Amino acid sequence: MELEEKKGEAQGKKRKIPWSWIYIGATIVAVLLFGLFNQEFGNVFQTISNLTPGFLTIAIVVMLVYLLFEGELIRLLMRSQKIPMKFWTGQKIGLLGLYYSYITPSSTGGQPMQAAYLLRDKIPAGVSTAVLLIKFFCFQCAFVLCSVVSFVYMLPKLQAENPGIIPLIILGLIINGGSIVFFRAVFYKPVLHALCRCAKWFTRRFPKLEKRFHAQAAIDKFEADFSTYSDDFNAKTKYIVLGILGSIPQFILQMSVIYFIFRAFGYHDVSYAEVLAVQSLLQVSVSFMPMPGASGAQEIGFSTFFRNYFVNNDLYAAVMVWRFFTYYLIVIGGALLVVIDQLWYRKKKLREALEATPKEE
């Protein structure tokens, strides 16, 4: 009888699906396909080799500082919940959030995956989601504020040289401004409760989902955890203001990369403020597009917004280099981090399992 039970346990272990290995494999395959189906990879390195290396180095440094801000702002807002977070953990969560945002439609995957990684570190999903939504709220406030300033600054030139893109910029400002109002409203308990009721109604339509994940109870727990942040939202004004103030230089850093690429191509007749403003308006115009990383819209938008700046028949080359520094490097770095982190986590769990196993006398 005992032998049969052990045999059954062994068969159960064999049937266990190695999700982490599947996840790692899928990530590697996705990156390989990503490279194969983006033909600009074939020429981008040759193009970069002909550019001024000093300005390209500055562009890389600017991106690294931008990533540093991402992780540190997450740590700052976690401290508002009295949740300590190590420096490298903040950097990891920040990069993973950008990676999943860049590979999912409308950047919808960033915060959910960050919450999943934080849940793995024993931080309740409701609490982490609240913190991450505040982080998004702070960045959107900085994003819209800088874009409005850029729009006012560039409006006379746009009216004279490129009036056709003004309606698209206004639409982008309205949509991104609306997202600020929506995510602020989520922190009102009646709104949160209504959203959770909708989620519970949806899960009831799928009994298997409820049976497997206990979705109704999970949603109730999520609402309770999230509400711990909502209860004293106004008391966290200090952290929210700091988050917005920190997001402004972060956004400026992100928008500054194109200026150093512009200089690397040998141009020097346009001011930093103007290139920064044009990049901000490009970002606000395409950020709501439903493609992963706004792919396609970013490239087309760049060609539209910067056609009067890259005038030496090098506009397409500039698009390739700009996307490589601001998008492809994040995707590649994030994918590598996913694989390394999963391998490390498997090793950690195996070590914990071995330590928990009683030793034979």
Short mmCIF file of C-alpha atoms in Angstrom, two decimals:
data_model
loop_
_atom_site.label_atom_id
_atom_site.label_comp_id
_atom_site.label_asym_id
_atom_site.label_seq_id
_atom_site.Cartn_x
_atom_site.Cartn_y
_atom_site.Cartn_z
CA MET A 1 0.00 0.00 0.00
CA GLU A 2 2.79 2.39 0.97
CA LEU A 3 4.62 1.50 -2.25
CA GLU A 4 1.55 2.37 -4.33
CA GLU A 5 1.18 5.73 -2.58
CA LYS A 6 4.80 6.61 -3.30
CA LYS A 7 4.33 5.53 -6.90
CA GLY A 8 1.29 7.77 -7.18
CA GLU A 9 3.23 10.70 -5.71
CA ALA A 10 6.05 10.10 -8.20
CA GLN A 11 3.59 10.05 -11.10
CA GLY A 12 2.03 13.27 -9.80
CA LYS A 13 5.45 14.90 -9.75
CA LYS A 14 6.09 13.74 -13.29
CA ARG A 15 2.82 15.30 -14.45
CA LYS A 16 3.72 18.64 -12.90
CA ILE A 17 4.15 21.22 -15.66
CA PRO A 18 7.50 23.10 -15.41
CA TRP A 19 5.96 26.55 -15.92
CA SER A 20 9.13 28.45 -15.05
CA TRP A 21 11.13 26.57 -17.69
CA ILE A 22 8.37 27.12 -20.25
CA TYR A 23 8.40 30.80 -19.32
CA ILE A 24 12.16 31.03 -19.78
CA GLY A 25 12.00 29.20 -23.11
CA ALA A 26 9.14 31.38 -24.36
CA THR A 27 11.10 34.51 -23.45
CA ILE A 28 14.18 33.35 -25.37
CA VAL A 29 12.09 32.38 -28.41
CA ALA A 30 10.25 35.72 -28.29
CA VAL A 31 13.52 37.68 -28.32
CA LEU A 32 14.91 35.60 -31.19
CA LEU A 33 11.73 36.15 -33.22
CA PHE A 34 11.83 39.80 -32.25
CA GLY A 35 15.26 40.11 -33.83
CA LEU A 36 14.38 38.09 -36.94
CA PHE A 37 11.27 40.08 -37.77
CA ASN A 38 12.85 43.50 -37.22
CA GLN A 39 14.97 43.91 -40.33
CA GLU A 40 16.51 47.18 -39.13
CA PHE A 41 18.76 45.12 -36.85
CA GLY A 42 20.72 44.21 -39.96
CA ASN A 43 21.82 47.79 -40.62
CA VAL A 44 21.58 49.54 -37.29
CA PHE A 45 25.06 48.56 -36.06
CA GLN A 46 26.69 49.71 -39.29
CA THR A 47 24.84 53.01 -39.00
CA ILE A 48 25.89 53.45 -35.36
CA SER A 49 29.54 52.77 -36.24
CA ASN A 50 29.54 55.85 -38.49
CA LEU A 51 28.17 58.22 -35.85
CA THR A 52 29.96 60.38 -33.28
CA PRO A 53 30.73 57.98 -30.40
CA GLY A 54 30.81 60.64 -27.70
CA PHE A 55 27.20 61.69 -28.17
CA LEU A 56 26.06 58.05 -28.41
CA THR A 57 27.80 57.38 -25.10
CA ILE A 58 25.92 60.29 -23.54
CA ALA A 59 22.66 58.85 -24.94
CA ILE A 60 23.38 55.53 -23.22
CA VAL A 61 24.23 57.27 -19.93
CA VAL A 62 21.00 59.27 -20.13
CA MET A 63 18.99 56.04 -20.61
CA LEU A 64 20.73 54.43 -17.63
CA VAL A 65 19.92 57.41 -15.40
CA TYR A 66 16.32 57.26 -16.66
CA LEU A 67 16.17 53.60 -15.56
CA LEU A 68 17.72 54.56 -12.21
CA PHE A 69 14.87 57.03 -11.64
CA GLU A 70 12.33 54.30 -12.49
CA GLY A 71 13.56 51.98 -9.76
CA GLU A 72 14.13 54.70 -7.17
CA LEU A 73 10.64 56.16 -7.60
CA ILE A 74 9.15 52.71 -7.00
CA ARG A 75 11.23 52.40 -3.82
CA LEU A 76 10.12 55.87 -2.71
CA LEU A 77 6.44 55.02 -3.08
CA MET A 78 6.92 51.62 -1.43
CA ARG A 79 8.31 53.48 1.58
CA SER A 80 4.98 55.33 1.81
CA GLN A 81 3.51 51.93 2.72
CA LYS A 82 6.43 51.22 5.08
CA ILE A 83 7.62 48.48 2.74
CA PRO A 84 11.44 48.41 2.60
CA MET A 85 12.92 47.57 -0.79
CA LYS A 86 16.56 47.04 -1.68
CA PHE A 87 18.17 49.16 -4.39
CA TRP A 88 18.65 46.29 -6.84
CA THR A 89 15.11 45.01 -6.25
CA GLY A 90 13.75 48.43 -7.18
CA GLN A 91 15.89 48.48 -10.33
CA LYS A 92 14.74 44.98 -11.26
CA ILE A 93 11.06 45.77 -10.80
CA GLY A 94 11.47 49.01 -12.76
CA LEU A 95 13.17 47.37 -15.75
CA LEU A 96 10.74 44.44 -15.77
CA GLY A 97 7.82 46.88 -15.78
CA LEU A 98 9.24 48.71 -18.81
CA TYR A 99 9.99 45.41 -20.57
CA TYR A 100 6.46 44.04 -20.19
CA SER A 101 4.97 47.43 -21.09
CA TYR A 102 7.01 47.46 -24.30
CA ILE A 103 5.95 43.98 -25.43
CA THR A 104 2.22 44.18 -24.63
CA PRO A 105 -0.52 46.14 -26.46
CA SER A 106 -1.10 49.66 -25.12
CA SER A 107 1.59 49.01 -22.47
CA THR A 108 -0.95 47.04 -20.40
CA GLY A 109 1.42 44.34 -19.13
CA GLY A 110 3.86 46.42 -17.08
CA GLN A 111 2.03 46.99 -13.79
CA PRO A 112 0.34 43.51 -13.63
CA MET A 113 3.67 41.75 -14.10
CA GLN A 114 5.39 44.01 -11.59
CA ALA A 115 2.62 43.17 -9.10
CA ALA A 116 3.16 39.46 -9.84
CA TYR A 117 6.88 39.72 -9.11
CA LEU A 118 6.19 41.69 -5.92
CA LEU A 119 3.62 39.09 -4.83
CA ARG A 120 6.39 36.54 -5.16
CA ASP A 121 8.27 38.65 -2.59
CA LYS A 122 5.27 38.44 -0.20
CA ILE A 123 3.92 41.93 -0.96
CA PRO A 124 0.08 41.72 -1.24
CA ALA A 125 -1.24 42.30 -4.76
CA GLY A 126 -3.64 45.02 -3.63
CA VAL A 127 -0.88 47.02 -1.92
CA SER A 128 1.63 46.66 -4.76
CA THR A 129 -1.02 47.53 -7.37
CA ALA A 130 -1.94 50.68 -5.45
CA VAL A 131 1.70 51.74 -5.25
CA LEU A 132 2.32 50.99 -8.95
CA LEU A 133 -0.80 52.90 -9.99
CA ILE A 134 0.41 55.89 -7.98
CA LYS A 135 3.77 55.57 -9.76
CA PHE A 136 1.93 55.59 -13.10
CA PHE A 137 -0.23 58.51 -11.93
CA CYS A 138 2.86 60.54 -10.99
CA PHE A 139 4.56 59.83 -14.32
CA GLN A 140 1.39 60.72 -16.27
CA CYS A 141 1.14 64.02 -14.42
CA ALA A 142 4.75 64.82 -15.34
CA PHE A 143 4.21 63.56 -18.90
CA VAL A 144 1.13 65.73 -19.54
CA LEU A 145 2.61 68.78 -17.81
CA CYS A 146 5.82 68.65 -19.88
CA SER A 147 3.84 67.96 -23.07
CA VAL A 148 1.55 70.95 -22.49
CA VAL A 149 4.58 73.19 -21.97
CA SER A 150 6.17 71.76 -25.12
CA PHE A 151 2.95 72.32 -27.09
CA VAL A 152 2.72 75.97 -26.05
CA TYR A 153 6.43 76.45 -26.83
CA MET A 154 6.21 74.83 -30.29
CA LEU A 155 2.73 75.97 -31.35
CA PRO A 156 3.82 78.94 -33.54
CA LYS A 157 6.32 76.78 -35.44
CA LEU A 158 3.85 73.91 -35.80
CA GLN A 159 1.20 76.25 -37.20
CA ALA A 160 3.69 77.55 -39.75
CA GLU A 161 5.41 74.31 -40.78
CA ASN A 162 3.35 71.26 -39.80
CA PRO A 163 -0.24 72.19 -38.83
CA GLY A 164 -1.60 68.75 -39.74
CA ILE A 165 -0.20 67.15 -36.58
CA ILE A 166 -1.77 69.65 -34.16
CA PRO A 167 -5.12 67.75 -33.85
CA LEU A 168 -3.22 64.53 -33.10
CA ILE A 169 -1.24 66.28 -30.35
CA ILE A 170 -4.44 67.69 -28.81
CA LEU A 171 -6.06 64.23 -28.93
CA GLY A 172 -3.02 62.74 -27.18
CA LEU A 173 -3.15 65.41 -24.47
CA ILE A 174 -6.87 64.74 -23.90
CA ILE A 175 -6.43 60.94 -23.68
CA ASN A 176 -3.40 61.10 -21.40
CA GLY A 177 -5.04 63.79 -19.28
CA GLY A 178 -8.12 61.58 -19.00
CA SER A 179 -5.97 58.71 -17.74
CA ILE A 180 -4.84 60.93 -14.84
CA VAL A 181 -8.46 61.56 -13.86
CA PHE A 182 -9.35 57.86 -14.16
CA PHE A 183 -6.48 56.52 -12.07
CA ARG A 184 -7.03 59.18 -9.43
CA ALA A 185 -10.69 58.11 -9.26
CA VAL A 186 -9.69 54.49 -8.60
CA PHE A 187 -8.55 55.59 -5.13
CA TYR A 188 -12.10 56.59 -4.20
CA LYS A 189 -13.64 53.59 -2.45
CA PRO A 190 -17.00 53.66 -4.31
CA VAL A 191 -15.16 53.57 -7.66
CA LEU A 192 -12.83 50.80 -6.50
CA HIS A 193 -15.77 48.80 -5.14
CA ALA A 194 -17.66 49.18 -8.44
CA LEU A 195 -14.65 47.97 -10.42
CA CYS A 196 -14.20 44.97 -8.11
CA ARG A 197 -17.90 44.10 -8.43
CA CYS A 198 -17.51 44.13 -12.21
CA ALA A 199 -14.50 41.83 -11.89
CA LYS A 200 -16.46 39.45 -9.66
CA TRP A 201 -19.40 39.44 -12.09
CA PHE A 202 -16.99 38.56 -14.90
CA THR A 203 -15.35 35.71 -13.00
CA ARG A 204 -18.77 34.23 -12.15
CA ARG A 205 -19.28 33.71 -15.87
CA PHE A 206 -16.38 31.25 -15.78
CA PRO A 207 -16.93 28.65 -13.00
CA LYS A 208 -13.64 26.89 -13.76
CA LEU A 209 -11.77 30.13 -13.10
CA GLU A 210 -13.48 30.47 -9.73
CA LYS A 211 -12.84 26.84 -8.81
CA ARG A 212 -9.15 26.94 -9.75
CA PHE A 213 -8.17 30.37 -8.41
CA HIS A 214 -10.95 31.15 -5.85
CA ALA A 215 -11.41 34.37 -7.81
CA GLN A 216 -14.23 35.84 -5.68
CA ALA A 217 -12.21 35.60 -2.47
CA ALA A 218 -9.06 36.81 -4.25
CA ILE A 219 -10.88 39.92 -5.52
CA ASP A 220 -12.24 40.66 -2.03
CA LYS A 221 -8.73 40.37 -0.58
CA PHE A 222 -7.35 42.57 -3.35
CA GLU A 223 -9.96 45.23 -2.60
CA ALA A 224 -9.19 45.12 1.11
CA ASP A 225 -5.43 45.40 0.52
CA PHE A 226 -5.86 48.18 -2.04
CA SER A 227 -8.12 50.05 0.38
CA THR A 228 -5.34 50.20 2.97
CA TYR A 229 -3.64 52.60 0.55
CA SER A 230 -6.86 54.43 -0.34
CA ASP A 231 -7.78 55.04 3.31
CA ASP A 232 -5.01 57.56 3.80
CA PHE A 233 -4.45 58.68 0.19
CA ASN A 234 -4.53 62.36 1.22
CA ALA A 235 -2.03 61.66 4.00
CA LYS A 236 0.42 60.46 1.34
CA THR A 237 0.37 63.80 -0.49
CA LYS A 238 4.03 64.31 0.37
CA TYR A 239 5.06 61.12 -1.41
CA ILE A 240 2.80 61.83 -4.39
CA VAL A 241 4.27 65.32 -4.81
CA LEU A 242 7.79 63.85 -4.54
CA GLY A 243 6.79 61.21 -7.10
CA ILE A 244 5.61 63.85 -9.56
CA LEU A 245 8.67 66.03 -8.97
CA GLY A 246 10.91 63.00 -9.51
CA SER A 247 8.99 61.97 -12.64
CA ILE A 248 9.56 65.34 -14.33
CA PRO A 249 13.37 64.94 -14.67
CA GLN A 250 12.83 61.25 -15.48
CA PHE A 251 10.54 62.16 -18.38
CA ILE A 252 12.97 64.85 -19.56
CA LEU A 253 15.79 62.30 -19.53
CA GLN A 254 13.72 59.87 -21.61
CA MET A 255 12.90 62.61 -24.12
CA SER A 256 16.53 63.83 -24.22
CA VAL A 257 17.98 60.72 -25.85
CA ILE A 258 16.96 61.90 -29.32
CA TYR A 259 18.93 65.15 -28.90
CA PHE A 260 22.21 63.31 -28.43
CA ILE A 261 21.38 61.04 -31.36
CA PHE A 262 20.65 64.23 -33.35
CA ARG A 263 24.10 65.55 -32.42
CA ALA A 264 25.72 62.18 -33.19
CA PHE A 265 24.46 62.56 -36.77
CA GLY A 266 26.43 65.81 -36.99
CA TYR A 267 23.59 68.31 -36.53
CA HIS A 268 24.05 71.28 -34.22
CA ASP A 269 21.81 74.03 -35.60
CA VAL A 270 18.72 73.27 -33.45
CA SER A 271 18.49 73.95 -29.71
CA TYR A 272 18.17 71.24 -27.09
CA ALA A 273 14.85 72.72 -25.90
CA GLU A 274 13.29 72.47 -29.36
CA VAL A 275 14.36 68.86 -29.99
CA LEU A 276 13.16 67.94 -26.48
CA ALA A 277 9.80 69.61 -27.10
CA VAL A 278 9.28 67.89 -30.46
CA GLN A 279 10.10 64.50 -28.92
CA SER A 280 7.61 65.16 -26.09
CA LEU A 281 4.88 65.98 -28.60
CA LEU A 282 5.69 62.86 -30.60
CA GLN A 283 5.39 60.77 -27.43
CA VAL A 284 2.05 62.24 -26.40
CA SER A 285 0.70 61.73 -29.92
CA VAL A 286 1.44 58.00 -30.18
CA SER A 287 1.49 56.79 -26.55
CA PHE A 288 -2.13 55.62 -26.68
CA MET A 289 -1.70 53.50 -29.81
CA PRO A 290 -2.69 49.84 -29.14
CA MET A 291 0.48 48.19 -30.48
CA PRO A 292 3.29 46.81 -28.28
CA GLY A 293 5.61 49.73 -27.62
CA ALA A 294 3.45 51.73 -30.05
CA SER A 295 5.49 49.99 -32.76
CA GLY A 296 4.76 51.32 -36.20
CA ALA A 297 3.14 54.46 -34.82
CA GLN A 298 6.42 55.52 -33.22
CA GLU A 299 8.36 55.08 -36.46
CA ILE A 300 5.73 56.84 -38.59
CA GLY A 301 5.37 59.58 -36.00
CA PHE A 302 9.12 60.11 -35.85
CA SER A 303 9.24 60.51 -39.62
CA THR A 304 6.43 63.08 -39.43
CA PHE A 305 7.70 65.09 -36.48
CA PHE A 306 11.41 65.07 -37.33
CA ARG A 307 11.35 65.29 -41.12
CA ASN A 308 12.50 68.93 -40.94
CA TYR A 309 15.40 68.09 -38.60
CA PHE A 310 17.14 65.13 -40.25
CA VAL A 311 17.53 66.68 -43.69
CA ASN A 312 20.59 64.89 -45.10
CA ASN A 313 18.72 61.84 -46.35
CA ASP A 314 19.28 60.15 -42.99
CA LEU A 315 15.80 60.21 -41.48
CA TYR A 316 15.30 56.43 -41.68
CA ALA A 317 18.73 55.79 -40.19
CA ALA A 318 17.86 58.16 -37.33
CA VAL A 319 14.62 56.25 -36.69
CA MET A 320 16.57 52.97 -36.46
CA VAL A 321 19.17 54.33 -34.06
CA TRP A 322 16.59 56.11 -31.89
CA ARG A 323 14.38 53.00 -31.56
CA PHE A 324 17.43 50.86 -30.87
CA PHE A 325 18.46 53.01 -27.91
CA THR A 326 15.00 53.73 -26.49
CA TYR A 327 13.13 50.49 -27.23
CA TYR A 328 15.14 47.50 -28.46
CA LEU A 329 17.81 47.77 -25.76
CA ILE A 330 15.09 47.82 -23.06
CA VAL A 331 13.42 44.76 -24.60
CA ILE A 332 16.69 42.83 -24.87
CA GLY A 333 17.84 43.84 -21.38
CA GLY A 334 14.43 43.03 -19.89
CA ALA A 335 14.32 39.60 -21.56
CA LEU A 336 17.78 38.75 -20.23
CA LEU A 337 16.70 39.87 -16.78
CA VAL A 338 13.59 37.66 -16.96
CA VAL A 339 15.69 34.60 -17.79
CA ILE A 340 18.35 35.32 -15.14
CA ASP A 341 15.74 36.08 -12.49
CA GLN A 342 13.77 32.91 -13.21
CA LEU A 343 16.90 30.76 -13.02
CA TRP A 344 17.90 32.44 -9.76
CA TYR A 345 14.40 31.99 -8.32
CA ARG A 346 14.33 28.29 -9.23
CA LYS A 347 17.70 27.83 -7.56
CA LYS A 348 16.47 29.68 -4.47
CA LYS A 349 13.29 27.57 -4.18
CA LEU A 350 15.30 24.37 -4.65
CA ARG A 351 17.69 25.42 -1.89
CA GLU A 352 14.78 26.24 0.43
CA ALA A 353 13.16 22.87 -0.32
CA LEU A 354 16.38 21.04 0.48
CA GLU A 355 16.82 22.96 3.74
CA ALA A 356 13.23 22.17 4.71
CA THR A 357 13.65 18.45 4.06
CA PRO A 358 14.36 16.61 7.36
CA LYS A 359 17.73 14.90 7.31
CA GLU A 360 17.88 11.17 7.95
CA GLU A 361 19.53 10.26 11.21
#
